[in-house]
């Protein structure tokens, strides 16, 4: 093999997933910079490269060196050291400070940062805070690079190294060597299959007990991620055996161990089926049912009122005559300590909630309003004229304990709690919220039971209604004003399994269907509608007012491909950074994909990228006026959100919604999905795709059912 060594002047390209890079290198004996390609876990400008490989003539890019092996070492020339420090490797050191540091310490600069960081204070512009940041960033990058090299040596993508270091710290490699399956349990983005690959390379046997236990927990975790709170024992065993390709007997032994160690819980339901639970879901169902039962007892905090007199006062003040179901629900709301208000669009849930609030506030009741998402809370505040918070912000995260400040032993300060958009609250969050309600207080749970259940495990609203243990105000009369909207009437038709009605050619309306048989044609049509046709005809802003909602992530009409397409159409140029296979550009719409309590942003929050700072390695997102800073290495928490899945849209409302619906979405098509998508729109809906796909969704009434036992618990305790 040929050999080459020299200083890396520039990293032209690097694939974060597989480590492939294109470098420009200053090589002795070569007048011009040499292009070197190869694969390496980490790389920075300024480093010294020693490579083994061969010279090739690339038809497009000319002569270059294709490296089979690449070894990196810290630079020892002053020029190389300055380049290395200025490369963005260490946060807090950009070009300016790199030059100052090299001028002050020369070749000793690395040693100064690592072992004598106090000396940094002698450099102009470096105070105590910057010194600490530089030292911390230096130590962190050293550890992250070690993790990257470890992952790389086991054939694994190095993109999650920062997250691994964040969770495990300096002992990361030790933890992974002891139990590589911890990666699947603890690190988002590293699934069981990647952890299994590392385990195999570390010599863990295919039929080992460690692998069987990890596989079992992984399969149950995947099932809970798709909504189940528990799973049938025998089905879980056979699914795990199929995945791991080992004997059922080994899996049964692993299950017995996990139950004995309290990592899993086995209980029979009322039908006698043996179910396996993750402990947090088992206890969440029980605690939720118990607390709802306790809350139901005792007197309503609202003093006794003359209901007919109160009803007359409310109707006179609002100028709205309540329907009989609304009147009955209003009576229940001031008499029952726990109740549910449910119904579809246009049936007057908001009017009823406002009427309840008028009575309660007139009686000096302290009322707290909350909803699962920022958008839903914002909408609740707009419709009620009162402050409404997300559930997470109401409960207040405590970084010290990793839990919420408001709990059973430190309850919320309220007499009545009203929870809106409750169909999207999963069982764990519901349990935490209800746990924080003071014993004297009343709870009003508001939601549309026909919408999709929560993204997380459970179907809390549906289970509470099904238990028949808690009073329910069913609103089903569509008001005349709402009945003029095709969005509302079509949502109700779909819910009844009937075909929706769309305007005839030339007729105006607020709910349209545009036929497009071919997925590629549909994709182009969606782009044209969002960028040009809708803004021109209906005066909606493509960025602020229009949201594309799609059934799934994958495929031509999935969220991923739609986002790439729409970014190119709506925000094609500007400052950008590429991480985790996504280009993030200033001005882009982005969505948070997990709860980040430290940042106070939550799964489903949508914002806009306001700035990108290459030197600091940071990006700023504006979430409804709150500026949030992301390290480039944390960008796997963000995805583009020009298009989002219908599941992720729950609890939100948009002026205009565009819904691609095609038979390529077949596996996910169901009635509650299209119903949920339609009811997200305030003023305009356009469905693009095939009537066949739409009809398939309407006919398929049953969502894949979730295994939950909250209904049984409520019957047991209430």
XYZ file of C-alpha atoms in Angstrom:
718
model
C 0.000 0.000 0.000
C 1.029 3.610 -0.574
C 1.576 5.793 2.469
C 0.729 9.434 3.000
C 1.065 11.831 5.900
C 0.328 15.484 6.356
C -1.739 18.140 8.102
C -5.510 18.261 7.574
C -6.327 21.723 6.256
C -10.052 21.274 5.784
C -12.794 18.694 6.365
C -14.778 19.033 3.118
C -17.400 16.421 4.030
C -18.120 13.975 6.824
C -20.983 11.500 7.090
C -22.000 11.423 10.770
C -23.560 7.966 10.424
C -20.709 5.941 8.916
C -17.646 8.184 9.397
C -16.845 8.550 5.683
C -14.992 11.798 5.042
C -13.392 13.858 2.305
C -10.336 15.818 3.453
C -7.961 18.400 2.002
C -4.462 17.644 3.295
C -1.146 19.527 3.131
C 1.335 16.750 2.222
C 5.119 17.127 2.049
C 6.372 17.117 -1.550
C 3.018 18.197 -2.986
C 2.594 21.786 -4.072
C -1.239 21.705 -3.944
C -3.500 20.310 -1.258
C -4.247 16.591 -1.671
C -7.797 15.183 -1.523
C -8.008 12.177 0.816
C -11.104 9.980 1.276
C -11.630 7.378 3.967
C -13.525 6.373 7.056
C -12.643 7.466 10.569
C -14.543 7.910 13.892
C -13.517 11.551 14.492
C -11.685 14.143 12.454
C -10.712 17.802 12.834
C -8.858 20.390 10.813
C -5.293 20.854 12.076
C -4.785 17.184 13.045
C -1.842 15.210 11.658
C -2.947 12.377 9.370
C -1.011 9.193 8.583
C -2.810 7.041 6.009
C -2.290 3.777 4.107
C -4.098 3.332 0.808
C -3.804 3.946 -2.924
C -3.802 6.802 -5.403
C -6.814 6.916 -7.765
C -7.945 9.105 -10.622
C -11.529 10.199 -9.991
C -13.248 11.150 -13.310
C -14.936 14.178 -11.710
C -12.545 15.304 -8.962
C -9.155 14.305 -10.361
C -6.290 12.592 -8.528
C -7.008 11.640 -4.914
C -5.820 9.294 -2.197
C -8.238 6.558 -1.093
C -7.239 5.582 2.449
C -7.782 2.070 3.780
C -6.367 2.963 7.213
C -6.230 6.400 8.803
C -4.456 7.359 12.036
C -4.947 10.742 13.612
C -2.651 12.538 16.045
C -2.679 15.978 17.596
C -0.829 18.570 15.528
C 2.604 19.725 16.627
C 3.074 22.762 14.374
C 1.794 26.098 15.654
C -0.284 26.537 12.496
C -1.822 23.062 12.929
C -2.534 23.610 16.627
C -4.311 26.902 15.888
C -6.393 25.273 13.131
C -7.237 22.359 15.446
C -8.408 24.606 18.292
C -10.386 26.836 15.897
C -12.169 23.880 14.239
C -15.140 23.910 16.629
C -13.755 20.923 18.508
C -13.801 22.793 21.842
C -16.783 25.014 22.663
C -15.640 28.442 23.801
C -12.611 28.503 21.458
C -13.171 29.996 18.035
C -10.629 31.454 15.600
C -9.894 34.504 17.731
C -9.245 32.647 21.000
C -7.327 29.869 19.205
C -4.880 32.501 17.947
C -4.553 34.070 21.424
C -3.979 30.708 23.121
C -1.300 29.617 20.641
C 0.409 33.001 20.966
C 0.400 32.696 24.785
C 1.391 29.023 25.212
C 2.748 27.776 21.885
C 3.098 23.979 21.672
C 2.272 23.626 25.396
C -1.312 24.808 24.887
C -2.884 21.291 25.048
C -1.084 20.533 28.312
C -2.115 23.917 29.753
C -5.817 23.309 28.982
C -5.700 19.748 30.316
C -3.587 20.013 33.482
C -2.947 23.710 34.221
C -6.178 25.413 33.150
C -5.670 28.186 35.742
C -3.053 29.649 33.400
C -5.787 30.345 30.827
C -6.808 33.360 32.935
C -3.619 35.108 31.752
C -5.026 35.257 28.207
C -6.856 38.477 27.380
C -10.648 37.988 27.321
C -10.637 34.732 29.279
C -12.318 35.085 32.655
C -13.307 32.456 35.199
C -16.506 31.483 33.374
C -14.894 31.058 29.934
C -11.942 29.195 31.513
C -14.351 26.708 33.154
C -16.274 26.286 29.895
C -13.085 25.619 27.914
C -11.808 23.074 30.462
C -15.182 21.318 30.675
C -15.555 21.240 26.873
C -11.976 19.914 26.482
C -12.590 17.046 28.936
C -15.952 16.292 27.386
C -14.657 16.149 23.808
C -11.820 13.857 24.948
C -14.330 11.425 26.486
C -16.734 11.672 23.554
C -13.882 10.920 21.106
C -12.947 7.823 23.144
C -16.567 6.627 22.974
C -16.654 7.328 19.225
C -13.493 5.294 18.690
C -14.943 2.452 20.770
C -18.226 2.439 18.810
C -16.385 2.748 15.511
C -14.150 -0.223 16.308
C -17.348 -2.265 16.742
C -18.782 -1.127 13.400
C -21.368 1.191 14.997
C -22.377 4.713 13.947
C -20.680 7.314 16.141
C -23.554 9.831 16.018
C -24.885 8.959 19.498
C -21.500 9.251 21.282
C -22.417 12.622 22.821
C -25.720 11.265 24.149
C -23.957 8.171 25.570
C -21.458 10.432 27.353
C -24.305 12.649 28.625
C -26.023 9.645 30.240
C -23.045 7.632 31.527
C -20.242 10.210 31.834
C -16.612 9.073 32.025
C -17.591 5.461 32.787
C -19.466 5.070 29.481
C -17.155 2.477 27.887
C -16.976 0.483 31.141
C -20.806 0.361 31.341
C -21.171 -0.671 27.706
C -18.541 -3.423 28.000
C -20.276 -4.792 31.109
C -23.776 -4.747 29.553
C -24.026 -3.412 25.980
C -27.824 -3.785 26.136
C -27.935 -0.782 28.481
C -27.590 1.308 25.291
C -30.951 0.042 24.001
C -32.609 0.787 27.350
C -31.127 4.223 28.021
C -30.062 5.911 24.773
C -32.702 7.205 22.387
C -31.759 6.361 18.807
C -29.802 3.216 19.721
C -32.142 0.263 19.476
C -31.736 -3.324 20.569
C -30.317 -4.406 17.195
C -27.328 -2.026 17.423
C -26.701 -2.979 21.078
C -26.935 -6.641 20.045
C -24.332 -6.063 17.334
C -21.907 -4.635 19.934
C -22.700 -7.520 22.310
C -21.831 -10.084 19.629
C -18.491 -8.335 18.952
C -17.768 -8.320 22.688
C -18.278 -12.097 22.721
C -21.704 -12.337 24.416
C -23.308 -15.618 23.336
C -26.441 -15.620 21.185
C -28.273 -17.818 23.725
C -26.976 -16.040 26.858
C -29.365 -15.132 29.663
C -28.208 -11.493 29.465
C -29.284 -11.317 25.798
C -32.599 -13.075 26.481
C -33.502 -10.651 29.306
C -32.535 -7.621 27.224
C -34.504 -8.929 24.236
C -37.578 -9.527 26.369
C -37.510 -5.997 27.805
C -36.852 -4.556 24.352
C -39.869 -6.318 22.791
C -42.156 -5.250 25.655
C -40.750 -1.707 25.397
C -41.560 -1.630 21.667
C -45.103 -2.825 22.386
C -45.621 -0.114 25.018
C -44.217 2.435 22.538
C -47.078 1.443 20.217
C -49.604 2.084 23.006
C -49.962 -1.102 25.083
C -49.802 -0.884 28.890
C -49.229 -4.648 29.158
C -48.995 -7.670 26.853
C -50.173 -11.250 26.861
C -47.450 -13.462 28.398
C -47.394 -16.204 25.755
C -47.509 -13.734 22.852
C -44.627 -11.778 24.382
C -42.538 -14.954 24.776
C -43.110 -16.089 21.201
C -42.403 -12.593 19.756
C -39.117 -12.441 21.700
C -38.068 -15.967 20.706
C -38.750 -15.062 17.063
C -36.633 -11.914 17.255
C -33.673 -13.505 19.073
C -33.881 -16.852 17.245
C -33.286 -18.839 20.430
C -35.233 -21.516 22.333
C -38.443 -20.532 24.111
C -37.118 -22.207 27.252
C -34.306 -19.609 27.534
C -36.829 -16.765 27.140
C -39.076 -18.291 29.822
C -36.083 -18.460 32.170
C -35.274 -14.813 31.390
C -38.895 -13.805 32.115
C -38.869 -15.638 35.459
C -35.626 -13.818 36.384
C -36.998 -10.393 35.350
C -40.197 -10.937 37.374
C -38.177 -12.104 40.403
C -35.935 -9.016 40.093
C -39.034 -6.716 39.816
C -37.960 -5.561 36.352
C -41.270 -6.892 34.990
C -44.628 -7.647 36.629
C -46.999 -10.526 35.797
C -50.709 -10.317 36.707
C -53.900 -11.955 35.454
C -56.709 -9.711 34.173
C -60.443 -10.241 34.817
C -60.612 -12.663 31.865
C -57.813 -14.785 33.350
C -55.168 -13.829 30.745
C -51.662 -13.561 32.167
C -50.309 -10.101 31.315
C -46.747 -8.787 31.579
C -46.218 -5.126 32.552
C -43.331 -2.733 32.821
C -43.533 -1.662 36.505
C -44.075 2.054 35.830
C -47.146 1.294 33.658
C -48.569 -1.242 36.114
C -48.344 1.211 39.010
C -49.511 4.172 36.897
C -52.835 2.436 36.139
C -53.349 1.426 39.781
C -52.418 4.828 41.262
C -54.587 6.674 38.719
C -57.634 4.495 39.464
C -57.126 4.745 43.241
C -56.735 8.539 43.246
C -59.786 9.066 40.997
C -61.737 6.883 43.417
C -60.556 8.931 46.431
C -61.257 12.249 44.658
C -64.836 11.176 43.935
C -65.578 11.026 47.656
C -66.724 13.973 49.730
C -68.297 17.331 48.992
C -67.734 19.420 45.873
C -65.541 22.458 46.745
C -68.104 24.776 45.132
C -70.674 25.988 47.700
C -74.281 24.853 47.047
C -75.991 26.901 44.346
C -79.493 27.343 42.976
C -78.783 25.673 39.636
C -81.762 27.105 37.680
C -80.849 30.598 38.838
C -77.170 30.047 37.906
C -78.149 28.658 34.486
C -80.369 31.686 33.782
C -77.529 34.035 34.826
C -74.960 32.285 32.598
C -77.262 32.241 29.559
C -78.206 35.883 30.020
C -74.567 36.943 30.405
C -73.311 34.995 27.369
C -76.372 35.431 25.181
C -76.186 31.687 24.407
C -78.939 29.217 25.243
C -77.394 25.933 26.331
C -78.648 22.669 24.811
C -80.112 20.069 27.176
C -76.917 17.949 27.213
C -74.873 21.070 28.013
C -77.249 22.043 30.830
C -77.020 18.561 32.346
C -73.214 18.579 32.070
C -73.057 22.037 33.706
C -75.136 20.696 36.624
C -72.822 17.679 36.966
C -69.754 19.947 36.868
C -70.835 21.855 39.982
C -72.024 18.742 41.840
C -69.655 15.841 40.964
C -66.040 15.953 42.121
C -64.807 14.093 39.021
C -66.476 14.215 35.611
C -65.779 13.854 31.875
C -67.010 16.154 29.096
C -66.725 14.530 25.676
C -67.946 15.145 22.131
C -66.790 15.892 18.590
C -66.272 19.230 16.799
C -69.032 21.855 16.816
C -70.977 20.346 19.741
C -70.207 23.150 22.194
C -67.469 21.786 24.484
C -65.822 25.222 24.632
C -69.137 26.986 25.374
C -69.815 24.501 28.160
C -66.325 24.861 29.695
C -66.700 28.664 29.638
C -70.117 28.377 31.328
C -68.627 26.120 34.027
C -65.793 28.640 34.540
C -68.260 31.525 34.912
C -70.103 29.728 37.719
C -66.932 28.534 39.489
C -65.123 31.903 39.346
C -68.294 33.702 40.519
C -68.086 31.444 43.590
C -64.411 32.435 44.070
C -63.107 28.973 43.176
C -59.385 28.730 42.318
C -59.361 27.029 38.905
C -56.277 25.605 37.154
C -56.456 24.953 33.408
C -54.078 22.627 31.581
C -53.599 20.683 28.355
C -50.978 18.197 27.130
C -49.239 20.410 24.537
C -48.165 24.034 24.297
C -50.478 24.660 21.349
C -53.474 23.100 23.115
C -52.777 25.157 26.267
C -52.455 28.317 24.180
C -55.785 27.604 22.487
C -57.422 26.896 25.860
C -56.147 30.259 27.170
C -57.535 32.032 24.064
C -61.009 30.450 24.315
C -61.389 30.894 28.097
C -59.550 34.182 28.642
C -57.729 32.554 31.576
C -54.179 31.295 32.027
C -53.683 27.712 30.825
C -50.455 25.723 31.133
C -49.111 22.511 29.696
C -49.370 19.630 32.166
C -45.571 19.536 32.472
C -45.338 23.237 33.299
C -48.244 23.025 35.729
C -46.572 20.184 37.637
C -43.114 21.884 37.403
C -40.126 19.656 36.762
C -37.553 19.359 39.552
C -34.060 18.732 38.084
C -32.775 17.704 41.518
C -35.100 14.714 41.884
C -35.835 14.045 38.217
C -39.573 14.213 39.036
C -42.266 16.871 39.371
C -42.462 19.427 42.190
C -46.250 19.026 42.516
C -47.220 15.511 43.659
C -49.434 13.886 46.269
C -47.290 15.242 49.120
C -47.062 18.731 47.568
C -50.349 19.194 45.696
C -51.399 21.930 43.300
C -53.032 25.005 44.810
C -56.462 24.812 43.216
C -60.087 23.972 43.963
C -60.902 22.737 40.457
C -58.621 21.323 37.754
C -59.813 21.326 34.127
C -57.824 19.167 31.677
C -58.450 19.771 27.963
C -57.516 17.503 25.003
C -57.390 14.581 27.432
C -57.560 11.965 24.647
C -53.840 12.524 24.092
C -52.741 12.147 27.733
C -50.951 8.829 28.301
C -51.401 6.756 31.452
C -48.121 7.781 33.150
C -48.705 11.526 32.722
C -52.379 11.159 33.703
C -51.325 9.353 36.889
C -48.761 12.059 37.735
C -51.290 14.842 37.094
C -54.129 13.330 39.121
C -51.686 12.457 41.933
C -50.977 16.216 42.278
C -54.666 17.176 42.695
C -55.506 18.163 46.309
C -58.054 15.854 47.969
C -60.687 18.585 48.381
C -60.543 19.583 44.693
C -62.753 18.655 41.732
C -61.491 17.466 38.326
C -63.131 18.050 34.937
C -61.657 15.953 32.102
C -62.454 17.326 28.626
C -61.728 15.554 25.336
C -62.958 13.867 22.180
C -63.015 10.102 22.772
C -63.247 9.419 19.016
C -59.834 10.891 18.300
C -56.664 8.832 18.160
C -55.473 7.683 21.581
C -52.276 9.122 23.074
C -48.869 8.631 21.455
C -47.681 7.130 24.769
C -49.134 3.981 26.396
C -52.807 3.703 27.340
C -56.165 5.084 26.245
C -57.034 6.958 29.406
C -60.076 8.958 28.261
C -61.682 5.974 26.503
C -61.017 3.684 29.505
C -62.512 6.155 32.001
C -65.665 6.471 29.874
C -65.850 2.673 29.333
C -65.653 2.015 33.110
C -69.021 3.804 33.672
C -67.706 4.691 37.145
C -67.293 8.412 36.524
C -70.104 10.763 35.338
C -69.809 11.636 31.627
C -71.371 14.582 29.823
C -71.812 13.342 26.219
C -72.316 16.277 23.835
C -73.498 15.175 20.402
C -75.741 17.936 19.048
C -73.940 19.925 16.318
C -74.834 23.604 16.592
C -76.293 25.429 13.612
C -73.315 27.742 13.181
C -70.882 24.785 13.176
C -73.156 22.788 10.849
C -72.407 25.259 8.018
C -68.774 24.066 8.041
C -68.018 21.044 5.867
C -64.991 20.354 8.116
C -67.391 19.758 11.047
C -70.090 17.893 9.113
C -67.542 15.696 7.319
C -65.791 14.856 10.601
C -69.119 13.624 12.003
C -69.935 11.710 8.785
C -66.544 9.976 8.913
C -67.079 9.151 12.580
C -70.340 7.420 11.646
C -68.573 5.449 8.895
C -70.145 7.534 6.103
C -68.438 9.124 3.106
C -67.648 12.844 3.430
C -69.124 15.405 1.010
C -66.939 17.809 -0.946
C -67.804 20.940 -2.979
C -68.770 20.524 -6.617
C -66.571 22.052 -9.354
C -66.484 25.850 -8.874
C -68.327 25.692 -5.537
C -66.666 27.333 -2.508
C -66.214 25.522 0.799
C -63.762 24.766 3.572
C -63.120 21.040 2.923
C -61.811 19.863 -0.469
C -60.587 16.639 -2.044
C -57.967 16.729 -4.830
C -57.496 13.483 -6.758
C -53.915 12.288 -7.370
C -53.423 8.581 -8.143
C -49.653 8.577 -8.422
C -47.655 9.271 -5.196
C -45.088 11.387 -7.097
C -47.874 13.447 -8.649
C -49.487 13.836 -5.204
C -46.159 14.997 -3.748
C -45.747 17.661 -6.443
C -49.368 18.728 -5.934
C -48.939 19.125 -2.156
C -45.878 21.313 -2.794
C -47.755 23.491 -5.292
C -50.789 23.832 -2.994
C -48.738 24.885 0.033
C -46.337 27.234 -1.772
C -48.639 28.832 -4.331
C -52.320 27.872 -4.699
C -53.521 28.115 -1.065
C -51.655 31.381 -0.281
C -52.974 32.978 -3.506
C -56.591 31.846 -3.179
C -57.111 31.782 0.608
C -54.398 34.213 1.802
C -52.764 31.740 4.221
C -49.060 32.066 5.033
C -47.261 28.823 4.007
C -44.988 28.864 7.088
C -47.318 30.178 9.794
C -50.808 28.992 8.778
C -50.493 25.780 6.738
C -49.635 22.397 8.243
C -49.208 19.160 6.294
C -50.504 16.149 8.257
C -49.640 12.686 6.977
C -50.443 9.186 8.284
C -46.848 7.966 8.485
C -43.120 8.799 8.494
C -41.939 6.685 5.551
C -42.685 6.656 1.825
C -43.027 9.340 -0.867
C -45.892 10.931 1.067
C -44.438 10.273 4.518
C -43.329 13.083 6.846
C -39.591 12.599 6.164
C -39.760 12.958 2.390
C -42.384 15.706 2.551
C -40.126 17.709 4.880
C -37.138 17.506 2.531
C -39.387 18.554 -0.377
C -41.043 21.443 1.502
C -37.749 22.725 2.914
C -36.431 22.931 -0.655
C -39.578 24.804 -1.765
C -40.144 27.146 1.189
C -36.676 27.663 2.694
C -34.108 26.659 0.047
C -31.169 28.853 1.120
C -29.556 30.247 4.235
C -27.174 29.445 7.046
C -27.354 25.727 7.819
C -25.848 22.812 9.714
C -26.217 19.123 8.837
C -26.526 16.549 11.594
C -28.119 13.089 11.877
C -28.981 13.085 8.170
C -31.027 16.319 8.384
C -30.156 19.813 7.125
C -31.210 22.399 9.713
C -31.524 25.881 8.198
C -32.284 29.282 9.747
C -36.035 29.854 9.264
C -36.951 26.144 9.242
C -40.005 24.852 11.087
C -38.859 22.186 13.560
C -40.478 19.913 16.132
C -39.135 18.570 19.429
C -39.343 14.744 19.476
C -38.821 13.978 23.159
C -39.438 15.570 26.553
C -36.401 17.636 27.539
C -37.113 18.824 31.059
C -33.850 20.775 31.359
C -34.778 22.860 28.321
C -38.490 22.985 29.287
C -39.497 21.762 25.805
C -41.659 18.718 25.213
C -42.468 16.091 22.629
C -44.550 17.711 19.872
C -43.580 21.368 20.535
C -43.147 23.222 17.214
C -40.823 26.199 16.710
C -38.658 28.057 14.182
C -34.864 28.071 13.911
C -33.722 31.658 14.546
C -29.916 31.406 14.467
C -26.993 29.031 13.948
C -23.608 29.694 15.562
C -20.898 27.478 14.037
C -18.204 28.690 16.404
C -20.220 27.904 19.534
C -21.677 24.766 17.901
C -25.179 25.926 18.859
C -28.544 26.544 17.261
C -31.432 28.631 18.681
C -35.104 27.650 18.253
C -38.001 29.988 19.040
C -40.930 28.109 20.597
C -43.787 30.652 20.777
C -41.500 33.413 22.005
C -39.252 31.215 24.191
C -35.707 30.992 22.820
C -34.124 27.558 23.383
C -30.458 26.734 22.729
C -29.382 23.356 21.280
C -25.837 22.025 21.096
C -25.264 20.674 17.554
C -24.799 17.245 19.148
C -28.353 17.420 20.559
C -30.024 17.994 17.201
C -31.350 14.430 17.108
C -34.079 15.854 19.400
C -35.342 18.013 16.503
C -36.942 17.113 13.173
C -38.248 19.346 10.395
C -41.982 19.973 10.810
C -43.335 21.338 7.535
C -45.063 17.938 7.587
C -45.813 15.971 10.762
C -47.656 12.733 11.429
C -51.342 12.974 12.354
C -50.492 11.365 15.711
C -48.113 14.231 16.494
C -50.764 16.833 15.591
C -53.086 15.867 18.436
C -54.067 18.759 20.659
C -53.067 21.322 18.022
C -55.143 23.464 15.691
C -54.018 25.085 12.448
C -55.816 27.579 10.168
C -55.220 25.270 7.179
C -54.422 21.560 6.994
C -53.248 19.598 3.926
C -53.640 15.810 4.250
C -51.909 13.450 1.787
C -53.911 10.202 1.785
C -52.774 7.357 -0.427
C -53.009 3.567 -0.512
C -49.251 3.472 0.256
C -50.382 4.466 3.789
C -52.540 1.302 3.886
C -51.190 -0.174 7.154
C -52.065 2.929 9.167
C -55.331 3.969 7.546
C -58.193 3.990 10.061
C -61.260 6.060 10.862
C -59.916 7.774 14.000
C -56.801 8.834 12.060
C -58.626 10.747 9.312
C -61.155 12.067 11.876
C -58.301 13.443 14.026
C -56.587 15.025 10.987
C -59.782 16.742 9.841
C -60.575 18.166 13.284
C -57.122 19.846 13.527
C -58.206 22.473 10.951
C -59.914 25.735 11.882
C -60.682 27.174 8.442
C -59.570 24.931 5.568
C -58.833 21.255 4.816
C -57.497 19.879 1.544
C -57.095 16.102 1.180
C -54.747 15.079 -1.646
C -54.680 11.486 -2.864
C -57.086 8.707 -3.770
C -60.739 8.171 -2.870
C -59.852 4.497 -2.397
C -57.457 5.345 0.455
C -60.001 7.694 2.054
C -62.725 5.039 1.866
C -60.378 2.407 3.329
C -59.733 4.691 6.313
C -63.455 5.328 6.877
C -64.375 1.629 6.712
C -61.607 0.576 9.129
C -63.260 1.600 12.389
C -61.093 -0.268 14.873
C -57.684 1.080 15.590
C -55.306 -1.718 16.482
C -56.577 -2.263 19.986
C -54.356 -1.523 22.950
C -53.977 -3.838 25.905
C -54.843 -1.720 28.943
C -56.413 -2.568 32.311
C -57.391 0.904 33.571
C -61.111 0.169 33.031
C -60.768 -2.932 35.239
C -58.884 -0.952 37.894
C -61.589 1.727 37.963
C -64.283 -0.927 38.388
C -62.207 -2.429 41.191
C -61.534 0.774 43.142
C -64.426 3.158 42.330
